Coordinates of C-alpha atoms in Angstrom, one line a residue:
M349 CA 5.4 -45.6 177.5
K350 CA 5.9 -42.7 179.4
K351 CA 4.7 -40.6 176.4
R352 CA 2.0 -40.3 173.7
V353 CA 2.0 -38.5 170.6
F354 CA 0.2 -38.3 167.4
S355 CA 1.5 -38.6 164.1
L356 CA 3.5 -35.8 162.9
A357 CA 2.8 -36.3 159.6
I358 CA 1.1 -38.8 157.1
A359 CA 3.3 -40.3 154.5
L360 CA 3.4 -39.2 151.1
A361 CA 1.5 -41.8 148.6
M362 CA 4.2 -43.9 146.9
A363 CA 2.5 -43.8 144.0
L364 CA 3.0 -39.4 143.8
S365 CA 6.5 -40.2 144.6
L366 CA 7.1 -42.1 141.7
L367 CA 5.0 -40.6 139.2
P368 CA 7.7 -38.1 138.1
I369 CA 10.1 -40.9 137.3
A370 CA 7.7 -43.1 135.1
A371 CA 6.7 -40.2 133.3
L372 CA 10.7 -39.5 132.5
A373 CA 10.9 -42.9 131.1
A374 CA 8.5 -42.6 128.8
E375 CA 9.1 -38.9 127.8
T376 CA 12.5 -38.6 127.6
S377 CA 12.6 -37.7 123.5
K378 CA 16.5 -37.4 123.0
T379 CA 19.7 -38.3 124.5
V380 CA 23.0 -36.4 124.7
E381 CA 26.3 -37.6 125.0
V382 CA 29.3 -36.3 126.8
T383 CA 32.8 -36.6 127.8
S384 CA 33.7 -33.4 130.0
A385 CA 32.5 -31.0 132.4
E386 CA 31.7 -28.3 129.7
E387 CA 30.1 -30.7 127.6
L388 CA 27.3 -31.9 130.9
A389 CA 27.3 -27.9 131.7
N390 CA 26.1 -27.9 128.0
A391 CA 23.7 -30.6 128.0
V392 CA 21.6 -29.7 130.9
T393 CA 21.7 -26.0 129.7
Q394 CA 20.6 -27.1 126.4
A395 CA 17.8 -29.7 127.2
G396 CA 15.6 -26.9 128.5
T397 CA 12.3 -28.2 129.2
T398 CA 12.6 -31.5 127.2
P399 CA 12.6 -34.5 129.1
T400 CA 16.7 -35.4 128.1
T401 CA 19.1 -38.4 128.3
I402 CA 22.8 -37.1 129.2
R403 CA 25.0 -40.1 128.9
L404 CA 28.5 -40.0 130.1
T405 CA 31.2 -41.7 127.5
K406 CA 33.9 -40.9 129.7
D407 CA 35.5 -40.1 133.3
I408 CA 35.3 -36.6 133.7
E409 CA 38.2 -35.3 136.2
G410 CA 39.1 -32.4 138.2
F411 CA 35.6 -31.3 138.3
T412 CA 35.9 -27.4 139.7
T413 CA 33.9 -25.6 142.1
D414 CA 32.5 -23.3 139.1
Q415 CA 31.5 -26.5 136.9
I416 CA 28.5 -27.5 139.3
V417 CA 25.4 -28.5 137.6
T418 CA 22.6 -26.8 138.4
I419 CA 19.1 -28.7 137.1
K420 CA 16.5 -26.2 136.5
Q421 CA 13.0 -26.3 138.4
D422 CA 11.3 -26.9 135.1
Q423 CA 13.8 -29.7 133.6
T424 CA 13.4 -33.2 133.5
L425 CA 16.3 -35.1 132.9
L426 CA 18.1 -38.5 133.3
L427 CA 21.6 -38.8 133.9
D428 CA 23.5 -41.8 132.8
M429 CA 26.7 -42.8 134.0
A430 CA 27.1 -45.8 131.7
G431 CA 29.8 -47.0 134.3
H432 CA 31.6 -43.8 134.3
K433 CA 32.8 -41.4 137.1
I434 CA 32.5 -37.8 137.7
S435 CA 35.8 -36.8 140.3
V436 CA 36.4 -33.2 141.9
A437 CA 39.7 -31.1 141.8
S438 CA 41.5 -31.0 145.1
N439 CA 40.1 -27.5 145.9
F440 CA 36.6 -28.2 144.7
Q441 CA 33.7 -27.1 147.3
G442 CA 30.2 -28.2 147.4
R443 CA 28.3 -31.2 145.4
P444 CA 28.9 -32.0 141.9
I445 CA 25.3 -32.0 141.3
K446 CA 22.3 -29.4 142.3
N447 CA 18.8 -30.2 141.4
N448 CA 15.9 -28.5 141.1
G449 CA 13.7 -30.5 138.9
I450 CA 12.9 -34.1 138.4
L451 CA 16.4 -36.3 137.9
T452 CA 16.9 -39.8 138.0
V453 CA 20.7 -41.4 137.8
T454 CA 21.5 -44.3 136.4
G455 CA 23.9 -46.4 134.8
N456 CA 25.8 -47.9 137.9
G457 CA 28.7 -45.1 138.1
T458 CA 30.7 -42.9 140.7
I459 CA 30.1 -39.2 142.0
D460 CA 33.0 -38.7 143.9
S461 CA 34.1 -35.6 146.1
S462 CA 37.0 -36.8 148.2
A463 CA 39.8 -35.6 146.3
S464 CA 38.8 -31.8 148.0
T465 CA 39.4 -33.3 151.5
A466 CA 37.5 -29.9 153.3
G467 CA 35.3 -29.0 150.4
G468 CA 34.3 -32.7 149.0
Y469 CA 31.1 -32.3 151.1
G470 CA 29.5 -35.2 148.5
A471 CA 27.6 -35.9 145.3
I472 CA 24.3 -34.5 144.9
D473 CA 22.1 -31.5 146.6
N474 CA 18.5 -32.4 146.1
Y475 CA 16.2 -29.5 146.1
G476 CA 13.3 -31.1 143.5
V477 CA 12.7 -34.8 142.4
L478 CA 15.5 -37.1 142.7
T479 CA 15.6 -41.0 142.1
I480 CA 19.0 -42.8 142.4
E481 CA 19.1 -46.4 140.4
N482 CA 22.3 -47.3 141.2
G483 CA 25.8 -46.1 141.6
T484 CA 28.4 -45.3 143.9
Y485 CA 28.2 -41.7 146.0
T486 CA 31.0 -40.4 148.1
G487 CA 32.6 -37.3 149.6
S488 CA 35.6 -36.2 152.1
V489 CA 35.0 -37.6 155.6
D490 CA 36.3 -34.5 157.1
A491 CA 34.1 -31.8 154.8
S492 CA 31.5 -32.1 157.5
G493 CA 29.4 -33.1 154.5
A494 CA 26.6 -35.6 153.1
S495 CA 26.8 -37.7 149.7
I496 CA 23.1 -36.9 149.5
K497 CA 21.9 -33.8 151.1
N498 CA 18.2 -34.0 150.3
R499 CA 16.7 -30.4 151.0
P500 CA 13.4 -29.1 152.9
S501 CA 11.7 -29.2 149.4
G502 CA 13.4 -32.4 148.2
V503 CA 11.7 -35.8 147.6
L504 CA 14.6 -38.5 147.5
T505 CA 14.0 -42.4 146.4
I506 CA 17.1 -44.4 146.2
D507 CA 16.4 -48.0 144.8
N508 CA 19.7 -48.9 144.8
G509 CA 23.6 -47.8 145.2
T510 CA 26.7 -47.5 147.4
F511 CA 27.0 -44.1 149.5
N512 CA 30.0 -43.8 151.5
G513 CA 33.2 -42.3 152.1
A514 CA 31.5 -38.3 153.8
V515 CA 30.4 -38.0 157.1
T516 CA 27.0 -38.8 156.4
A517 CA 25.6 -40.9 153.4
V518 CA 21.9 -39.5 153.2
Y519 CA 21.0 -36.2 155.0
N520 CA 17.2 -35.8 155.0
E521 CA 15.1 -32.7 155.0
G522 CA 12.6 -33.3 153.0
K523 CA 11.0 -36.5 152.4
A524 CA 12.8 -39.5 151.8
Y525 CA 12.2 -43.1 150.4
I526 CA 15.1 -46.1 150.7
Y527 CA 14.3 -48.9 149.7
N528 CA 17.8 -51.0 149.2
G529 CA 21.6 -49.8 148.9
E530 CA 24.9 -49.6 150.9
F531 CA 25.8 -46.8 153.6
D532 CA 28.7 -46.8 154.9
C533 CA 30.3 -43.6 156.9
R534 CA 33.0 -44.2 159.3
S535 CA 33.2 -40.6 160.7
C536 CA 34.5 -40.5 164.3
S537 CA 34.1 -36.9 166.4
S538 CA 37.1 -38.5 168.8
C539 CA 39.1 -38.5 165.4
N540 CA 37.7 -35.2 164.4
S541 CA 35.4 -33.0 166.6
N542 CA 34.6 -31.1 163.5
S543 CA 33.5 -33.5 161.0
W544 CA 31.5 -36.4 162.5
G545 CA 27.8 -37.6 162.1
Y546 CA 25.2 -40.5 161.5
T547 CA 25.6 -42.8 158.4
I548 CA 21.7 -41.7 157.9
Q549 CA 20.1 -38.6 159.3
S550 CA 16.7 -37.0 159.0
H551 CA 16.7 -33.4 160.5
Q552 CA 14.6 -30.3 160.6
A553 CA 15.6 -27.4 158.9
S554 CA 14.9 -23.9 160.7
G555 CA 11.9 -22.6 159.5
A556 CA 11.0 -26.0 157.6
A557 CA 8.3 -28.7 157.8
A558 CA 9.1 -31.6 159.3
P559 CA 11.1 -34.2 157.4
E560 CA 10.0 -38.1 156.6
L561 CA 12.0 -41.0 156.0
Y562 CA 10.8 -44.1 154.8
F563 CA 13.9 -46.8 155.1
Y564 CA 12.8 -50.3 153.7
D565 CA 15.5 -52.3 153.4
G566 CA 19.6 -51.8 153.1
T567 CA 22.9 -52.0 155.2
V568 CA 24.0 -48.8 156.9
I569 CA 27.3 -49.0 158.9
G570 CA 28.9 -46.2 160.9
V571 CA 31.2 -45.6 163.8
Q572 CA 29.6 -42.4 164.9
G573 CA 26.5 -43.9 164.4
A574 CA 24.1 -45.7 161.9
F575 CA 20.5 -44.1 161.7
S576 CA 19.7 -41.1 163.6
T577 CA 16.0 -39.2 163.1
S578 CA 16.3 -35.8 165.2
A579 CA 12.7 -34.7 164.1
G580 CA 9.6 -35.7 162.2
Y581 CA 8.4 -38.9 161.1
S582 CA 10.4 -42.4 160.5
E583 CA 9.6 -45.6 159.6
I584 CA 12.3 -48.7 159.5
R585 CA 10.5 -52.1 157.6
N586 CA 14.0 -53.8 157.5
G587 CA 17.5 -53.6 156.9
T588 CA 20.6 -54.0 158.6
F589 CA 21.9 -51.5 161.4
K590 CA 25.5 -51.5 162.8
T591 CA 28.0 -49.1 164.3
V592 CA 31.7 -50.6 164.1
A593 CA 35.1 -49.4 165.6
C594 CA 37.0 -46.8 163.7
A595 CA 40.5 -47.5 163.3
E596 CA 42.0 -45.2 165.9
H597 CA 39.8 -46.5 168.3
P598 CA 39.5 -50.3 167.8
N599 CA 38.1 -51.2 171.0
G600 CA 35.2 -49.1 170.0
S601 CA 35.0 -46.5 172.6
S602 CA 34.5 -44.0 170.0
A603 CA 31.2 -45.4 168.6
F604 CA 27.6 -44.6 169.5
Y605 CA 24.6 -46.4 168.4
A606 CA 22.9 -48.0 165.5
L607 CA 19.5 -46.4 166.0
Y608 CA 19.5 -42.8 167.6
I609 CA 15.9 -41.0 168.1
A610 CA 16.1 -37.8 170.1
G611 CA 14.6 -34.2 169.2
E612 CA 17.4 -32.2 168.5
S613 CA 15.7 -30.3 165.5
G614 CA 12.2 -30.8 166.3
T615 CA 9.4 -33.4 167.8
V616 CA 10.1 -36.8 166.4
E617 CA 7.8 -39.9 166.1
S618 CA 9.6 -43.2 164.8
H619 CA 8.0 -46.7 163.9
I620 CA 10.6 -49.4 163.6
Y621 CA 8.9 -52.6 162.1
G622 CA 11.9 -54.8 161.5
G623 CA 15.6 -55.2 160.7
T624 CA 18.8 -55.8 162.8
F625 CA 20.7 -53.2 165.1
T626 CA 23.6 -54.1 166.6
S627 CA 26.1 -51.7 168.5
V628 CA 29.8 -52.3 169.2
S629 CA 30.1 -51.0 172.5
R630 CA 27.2 -48.8 173.7
V631 CA 23.1 -49.6 173.8
A632 CA 21.8 -50.6 170.2
A633 CA 18.8 -48.1 170.3
Y634 CA 18.9 -44.6 172.2
I635 CA 15.7 -42.7 172.8
G636 CA 15.1 -39.0 173.3
N637 CA 18.1 -36.9 175.0
S638 CA 17.8 -34.0 177.4
N639 CA 21.6 -33.9 177.9
D640 CA 23.0 -32.5 174.9
G641 CA 20.1 -33.1 172.2
G642 CA 19.8 -29.8 170.6
L643 CA 16.1 -28.2 170.8
K644 CA 15.7 -31.1 173.3
K645 CA 12.2 -32.2 172.2
E646 CA 10.1 -35.1 172.7
A647 CA 10.9 -38.2 170.8
I648 CA 8.6 -41.3 170.8
A649 CA 9.7 -44.3 169.2
Y650 CA 7.1 -47.8 168.5
I651 CA 9.0 -51.2 168.2
H652 CA 6.8 -53.4 166.5
G653 CA 9.8 -55.6 165.4
G654 CA 13.7 -56.4 165.0
S655 CA 16.6 -57.5 166.5
F656 CA 18.5 -55.2 169.1
T657 CA 21.9 -56.4 170.4
S658 CA 24.2 -54.1 172.6
G659 CA 27.8 -54.1 173.2
N660 CA 29.8 -54.4 176.4
D661 CA 26.9 -56.2 178.2
N662 CA 24.8 -52.6 177.9
N663 CA 21.1 -52.4 177.9
A664 CA 19.3 -52.9 174.4
V665 CA 17.6 -49.8 174.6
Y666 CA 17.9 -46.2 176.9
V667 CA 14.9 -44.6 177.0
D668 CA 15.6 -40.8 178.7
D669 CA 13.1 -39.8 181.5
A670 CA 12.4 -36.5 180.5
L671 CA 12.2 -36.8 177.0
G672 CA 11.7 -39.9 175.8
G673 CA 8.9 -42.7 175.0
L674 CA 9.0 -46.1 173.6
L675 CA 6.5 -48.9 173.3
I676 CA 7.7 -52.6 172.1
T677 CA 5.4 -54.7 170.6
G678 CA 7.4 -57.4 168.8
G679 CA 11.4 -57.6 168.3
T680 CA 14.4 -59.8 170.1
F681 CA 16.3 -57.8 172.3
S682 CA 19.4 -58.4 174.2
S683 CA 18.2 -57.5 177.6
D684 CA 15.1 -57.2 179.6
V685 CA 12.8 -54.7 178.1
A686 CA 9.9 -55.4 180.1
A687 CA 9.5 -51.5 181.4
Y688 CA 8.2 -51.0 177.7
I689 CA 6.0 -53.7 176.8
P690 CA 2.4 -53.7 177.1
S691 CA 0.6 -55.5 180.0
G692 CA -0.9 -58.0 177.7
M693 CA 2.7 -59.4 176.3
K694 CA 5.7 -60.9 177.8
Q695 CA 9.4 -61.4 176.9
E696 CA 10.1 -64.9 176.3
N697 CA 14.0 -65.9 175.5
G698 CA 14.5 -62.3 174.7
T699 CA 11.6 -61.8 172.0
V700 CA 8.1 -60.0 172.9
V701 CA 5.5 -62.4 172.4
K702 CA 1.7 -62.1 173.3
D703 CA 0.8 -62.9 176.9
T704 CA -2.0 -65.3 175.9
E705 CA -3.0 -65.3 180.1
K706 CA -2.9 -61.7 180.0
A707 CA -3.7 -60.6 176.9
N708 CA -7.6 -59.0 176.6
V709 CA -7.6 -56.1 174.5
Q710 CA -5.6 -55.7 171.8
V711 CA -4.9 -52.2 169.3
G712 CA -2.6 -52.8 166.8
D713 CA -0.3 -55.4 167.2
A714 CA -0.2 -54.4 171.2
Y715 CA -1.9 -56.7 173.5
Y716 CA -3.4 -55.0 177.0
K717 CA -4.8 -56.7 180.5
T718 CA -7.1 -54.1 180.7
L719 CA -9.7 -51.9 179.3
P720 CA -8.4 -48.3 180.3
E721 CA -4.6 -49.2 179.2
A722 CA -6.1 -49.8 176.0
L723 CA -7.8 -46.5 175.7
A724 CA -5.0 -44.9 176.9
A725 CA -2.6 -46.3 174.4
A726 CA -5.3 -45.9 171.8
Q727 CA -4.1 -43.1 168.8
V728 CA -6.7 -41.5 166.0
G729 CA -8.0 -44.0 163.7
D730 CA -7.0 -47.0 165.8
T731 CA -9.2 -50.0 166.3
V732 CA -9.7 -51.4 169.9
E733 CA -10.8 -55.2 170.2
L734 CA -12.0 -56.8 172.6
L735 CA -10.8 -60.6 173.2
S736 CA -12.3 -61.4 176.3
N737 CA -14.8 -60.6 179.3
V738 CA -13.3 -57.6 181.0
E739 CA -14.2 -56.3 184.2
V740 CA -13.3 -52.5 185.0
D741 CA -13.5 -51.4 188.8
T742 CA -13.1 -48.0 188.3
W743 CA -13.3 -46.1 184.8
N744 CA -12.0 -43.1 184.1
Q745 CA -13.6 -40.9 181.6
V746 CA -11.8 -40.7 178.2
W747 CA -12.2 -36.9 176.9
N748 CA -12.3 -35.8 173.1
A749 CA -11.7 -39.3 171.2
K750 CA -11.2 -39.1 167.4
D751 CA -12.0 -41.4 164.7
L752 CA -12.0 -44.5 167.2
T753 CA -13.5 -48.0 167.0
I754 CA -14.2 -50.1 169.4
D755 CA -15.1 -53.8 168.2
G756 CA -16.5 -55.7 171.0
N757 CA -16.2 -59.2 169.6
G758 CA -19.4 -60.2 171.4
F759 CA -17.9 -59.6 174.6
T760 CA -18.9 -57.8 178.1
V761 CA -17.5 -55.0 179.7
T762 CA -18.7 -54.8 183.2
I763 CA -18.0 -51.6 185.4
D764 CA -18.2 -51.0 188.8
K765 CA -18.4 -47.6 188.8
V766 CA -17.6 -44.4 186.8
E767 CA -15.1 -41.6 188.0
S768 CA -14.7 -38.0 185.8
N769 CA -15.1 -35.5 188.6
A770 CA -17.3 -33.7 186.2
N771 CA -19.1 -34.2 182.8
G772 CA -21.6 -36.6 184.2
N773 CA -19.6 -39.9 184.6
Y774 CA -20.0 -40.6 180.9
L775 CA -17.8 -43.3 179.6
F776 CA -16.3 -40.9 176.9
Y777 CA -17.4 -37.2 176.7
G778 CA -17.1 -35.3 173.6
A779 CA -16.0 -38.1 171.2
E780 CA -16.2 -37.5 167.4
N781 CA -16.9 -40.2 164.9
L782 CA -16.9 -43.1 167.6
K783 CA -18.0 -46.2 166.5
V784 CA -18.6 -49.2 169.1
S785 CA -20.0 -52.8 168.2
D786 CA -20.9 -55.9 169.4
L787 CA -20.2 -55.1 172.9
T788 CA -22.2 -55.7 175.9
I789 CA -21.6 -53.1 178.8
N790 CA -23.1 -53.5 182.1
F791 CA -22.7 -50.4 184.8
L792 CA -22.9 -52.1 188.6
T793 CA -23.7 -48.7 190.4
N794 CA -23.3 -45.5 188.8
G795 CA -22.1 -44.6 185.2
N796 CA -23.3 -43.4 181.7
G797 CA -22.2 -44.3 178.5
F798 CA -21.5 -42.2 175.7
C799 CA -21.2 -38.8 175.0
M800 CA -20.7 -38.5 171.5
V801 CA -20.1 -36.0 168.6
S802 CA -20.9 -38.2 166.1
G803 CA -20.2 -41.8 165.4
K804 CA -22.0 -45.2 165.3
L805 CA -23.6 -47.5 167.9
D806 CA -24.0 -51.1 166.5
K807 CA -25.2 -54.4 168.2
V808 CA -24.3 -52.5 171.4
N809 CA -26.2 -53.6 174.7
M810 CA -26.3 -51.6 178.1
T811 CA -28.0 -51.8 181.0
G812 CA -27.4 -49.4 183.8
G813 CA -26.5 -49.3 187.5
E814 CA -29.1 -48.0 190.1
D815 CA -27.4 -44.3 189.6
S816 CA -27.1 -44.6 185.7
S817 CA -28.5 -41.6 183.8
C818 CA -27.9 -41.8 180.4
A819 CA -26.8 -44.5 177.6
V820 CA -25.9 -42.3 175.1
F821 CA -26.1 -38.6 175.4
V822 CA -25.8 -36.7 171.5
A823 CA -23.7 -33.4 172.1
T824 CA -23.4 -30.2 169.6
S825 CA -21.3 -29.2 166.8
S826 CA -20.7 -26.3 165.0
E827 CA -20.6 -28.3 161.7
E828 CA -22.9 -30.8 160.5
A829 CA -22.5 -34.1 162.5
A830 CA -24.4 -37.2 163.2
V831 CA -25.0 -40.3 166.0
N832 CA -26.3 -43.7 164.4
I833 CA -27.8 -46.1 166.7
T834 CA -29.0 -49.6 165.4
N835 CA -29.6 -53.0 166.5
C836 CA -29.0 -51.8 170.1
S837 CA -30.5 -52.5 173.6
F838 CA -30.9 -50.2 176.6
R839 CA -32.2 -51.0 179.7
N840 CA -32.6 -49.3 183.1
F841 CA -31.7 -45.7 182.1
N842 CA -33.4 -42.4 183.5
A843 CA -32.6 -41.8 179.9
A844 CA -31.5 -43.8 176.8
I845 CA -30.5 -41.4 174.0
Y846 CA -30.8 -37.6 175.2
S847 CA -29.8 -34.4 174.3
Q848 CA -29.8 -30.6 174.8
P849 CA -30.5 -27.5 173.0
G850 CA -27.2 -26.2 171.3
A851 CA -25.2 -22.9 172.0
A852 CA -25.2 -20.0 169.9
D853 CA -23.2 -21.6 167.0
K854 CA -24.1 -24.8 167.6
V855 CA -26.5 -27.3 167.1
T856 CA -27.6 -30.8 168.1
S857 CA -26.2 -33.7 166.0
N858 CA -28.7 -35.4 164.2
I859 CA -29.9 -38.6 165.5
S860 CA -31.0 -41.8 163.8
V861 CA -31.8 -44.7 165.7
S862 CA -33.4 -48.1 164.3
D863 CA -34.1 -51.8 165.0
S864 CA -33.0 -51.2 169.1
T865 CA -34.9 -52.5 171.9
F866 CA -35.6 -50.3 175.2
T867 CA -36.6 -51.5 178.4
D868 CA -37.0 -50.1 181.6
C869 CA -36.0 -46.6 180.7
G870 CA -37.4 -43.2 181.8
Q871 CA -37.0 -41.3 178.6
V872 CA -36.5 -43.4 175.6
I873 CA -35.4 -40.5 173.6
C874 CA -35.0 -36.8 173.8
S875 CA -33.8 -34.9 170.9
Y876 CA -33.2 -31.6 170.0
A877 CA -31.9 -32.7 166.6
A878 CA -33.1 -30.9 163.1
E879 CA -33.3 -34.4 161.9
T880 CA -34.4 -37.2 164.1
S881 CA -35.3 -40.8 162.5
F882 CA -36.8 -43.6 165.2
T883 CA -37.3 -46.5 163.3
N884 CA -38.5 -50.3 163.6
N885 CA -37.7 -49.9 167.3
T886 CA -39.6 -51.7 170.6
V887 CA -40.4 -49.9 173.4
S888 CA -41.5 -51.7 176.7
N889 CA -41.9 -50.2 180.2
C890 CA -41.1 -47.0 179.1
N891 CA -42.1 -43.4 180.1
E892 CA -41.6 -40.8 177.1
L893 CA -40.4 -40.1 174.0
S894 CA -39.8 -36.5 173.4
F895 CA -38.6 -34.7 170.0
A896 CA -38.4 -31.0 170.6
A897 CA -36.2 -29.9 167.6
A898 CA -37.7 -26.4 167.4
A899 CA -36.7 -25.9 170.8
D900 CA -33.2 -25.4 169.6
K901 CA -32.8 -21.6 168.7
Q902 CA -31.0 -22.4 165.3
N903 CA -32.9 -24.8 164.2
A904 CA -35.7 -22.0 164.1
S905 CA -34.9 -21.0 160.2
D906 CA -33.9 -24.9 159.1
S907 CA -36.5 -27.3 158.0
I908 CA -36.9 -29.9 160.7
S909 CA -37.8 -33.6 159.9
Y910 CA -39.2 -36.0 162.2
T911 CA -39.0 -40.0 160.8
V912 CA -41.1 -42.2 163.5
T913 CA -42.6 -45.0 162.0
G914 CA -42.5 -48.8 162.4
N915 CA -41.8 -49.1 166.1
S916 CA -43.5 -51.5 168.7
F917 CA -44.7 -49.6 172.1
N918 CA -45.5 -51.4 175.1
N919 CA -46.3 -49.4 177.9
A920 CA -43.9 -46.9 176.2
G921 CA -45.3 -43.6 177.8
K922 CA -46.4 -40.6 175.9
I923 CA -44.8 -39.0 173.0

């Protein structure tokens, strides 16, 4: 993987996206039956803010532009198609329904605007909360539209249904959750250079927040392409995605990619956990586009699983050197993808699997040969887990790690030397909420342990080298923070736990040390923290314990607390 970016967005809780629908089913208090466009419009208007079911009892044909139904922001409606159809006039322009409120569509009916060749964009324009339970939704392949367009303010949930005919089945600019369905659009830029697109697209509108798209299952078919994310965040859990040849180009020469991830409208991150991706004539997955990729922002993909098959003997995946990034930790591929596999994994009969001979460190579903590689790949909130003892010839300092957990599993890290070029040759510098447990660290020459603003060390055993100075440096913060150390041991450091007074707007983080052992150290602890707890520890052959919170000017007006109790001192020096 050539690039590393953090997640652009946290997924909207699914329970929240579904709550309005549950409320609708429970609170719908009346049902209105309609047989015409006029009656449909009247029913929507008369519903007001009363949750209402509107049921079609007859097909509605010849729907005109001025009859487009607009659901207001404060309305909650269930449209029961009851197996019927809404179709448009030949001069219609737009989509028959515009939703600003809370709308559920059910009844396995059809909304079809394809009779208007140039103006039949699709079926529903969503600015509010839209849930589609079933049915068929279509538009004209020559109208350059989408059957369902989900605007930046929209939250779209598709449980099932058929989405076809238009250039695009679903065009997402907001938040979309797709659980199942058939999405089949056959636009082709070689056939119509003014009307083409991927079958499912997620795109960032100008000035709007980045979109989010979560695809759980379904079938997606396209000529121009199947699934595209050009900004924001997307996940694919399962499904079938394929490109096919159009009727005018049966050799597939005009078809593109089953999966296209490129920052055409914003920075993009995508996770693929499963699914089958097949391209008729090109690569199955295309990541990043510095050629004709719109805004040309960075794009990164994480493939955790799935099957990727290219056409015409192409590589299974293509990654743009300038803008694309790819990490593969699972899946089956029709070509060699070794360049994108972590060092502790291998490709076996096309499938990416753990390499048991090289896998020493694990981060999520990725395995690495070396600890530095694993730490470089780890993101906010990740857990780095040792699977064996590891040796590091040269450790390059890790800066500003945040919310990172290191689980040593009882193994040992042996470090020959540390190079930081600054900041005291610490393993980590400026770490926030760093949690390290069940780990032994041995320095052979130089090197210091952890410079941390906040976090916890539990069952961490550290032995310094001949030029090691400090095991733990407790840094300062403008917000209240704490470093907790428990069940640890420290040997052969000039200072086991050290701190310095804070700057004008910062104070030393609070320090708590318990049930730990200090042997052959100069200073056991030097604390400028306003709150220091040093309890039930064992100190042997050391020189000094220092508590100096009052020296930190920021503590002058605050209460200072030292708790020093239950300790065992043997040739411990002065306090």
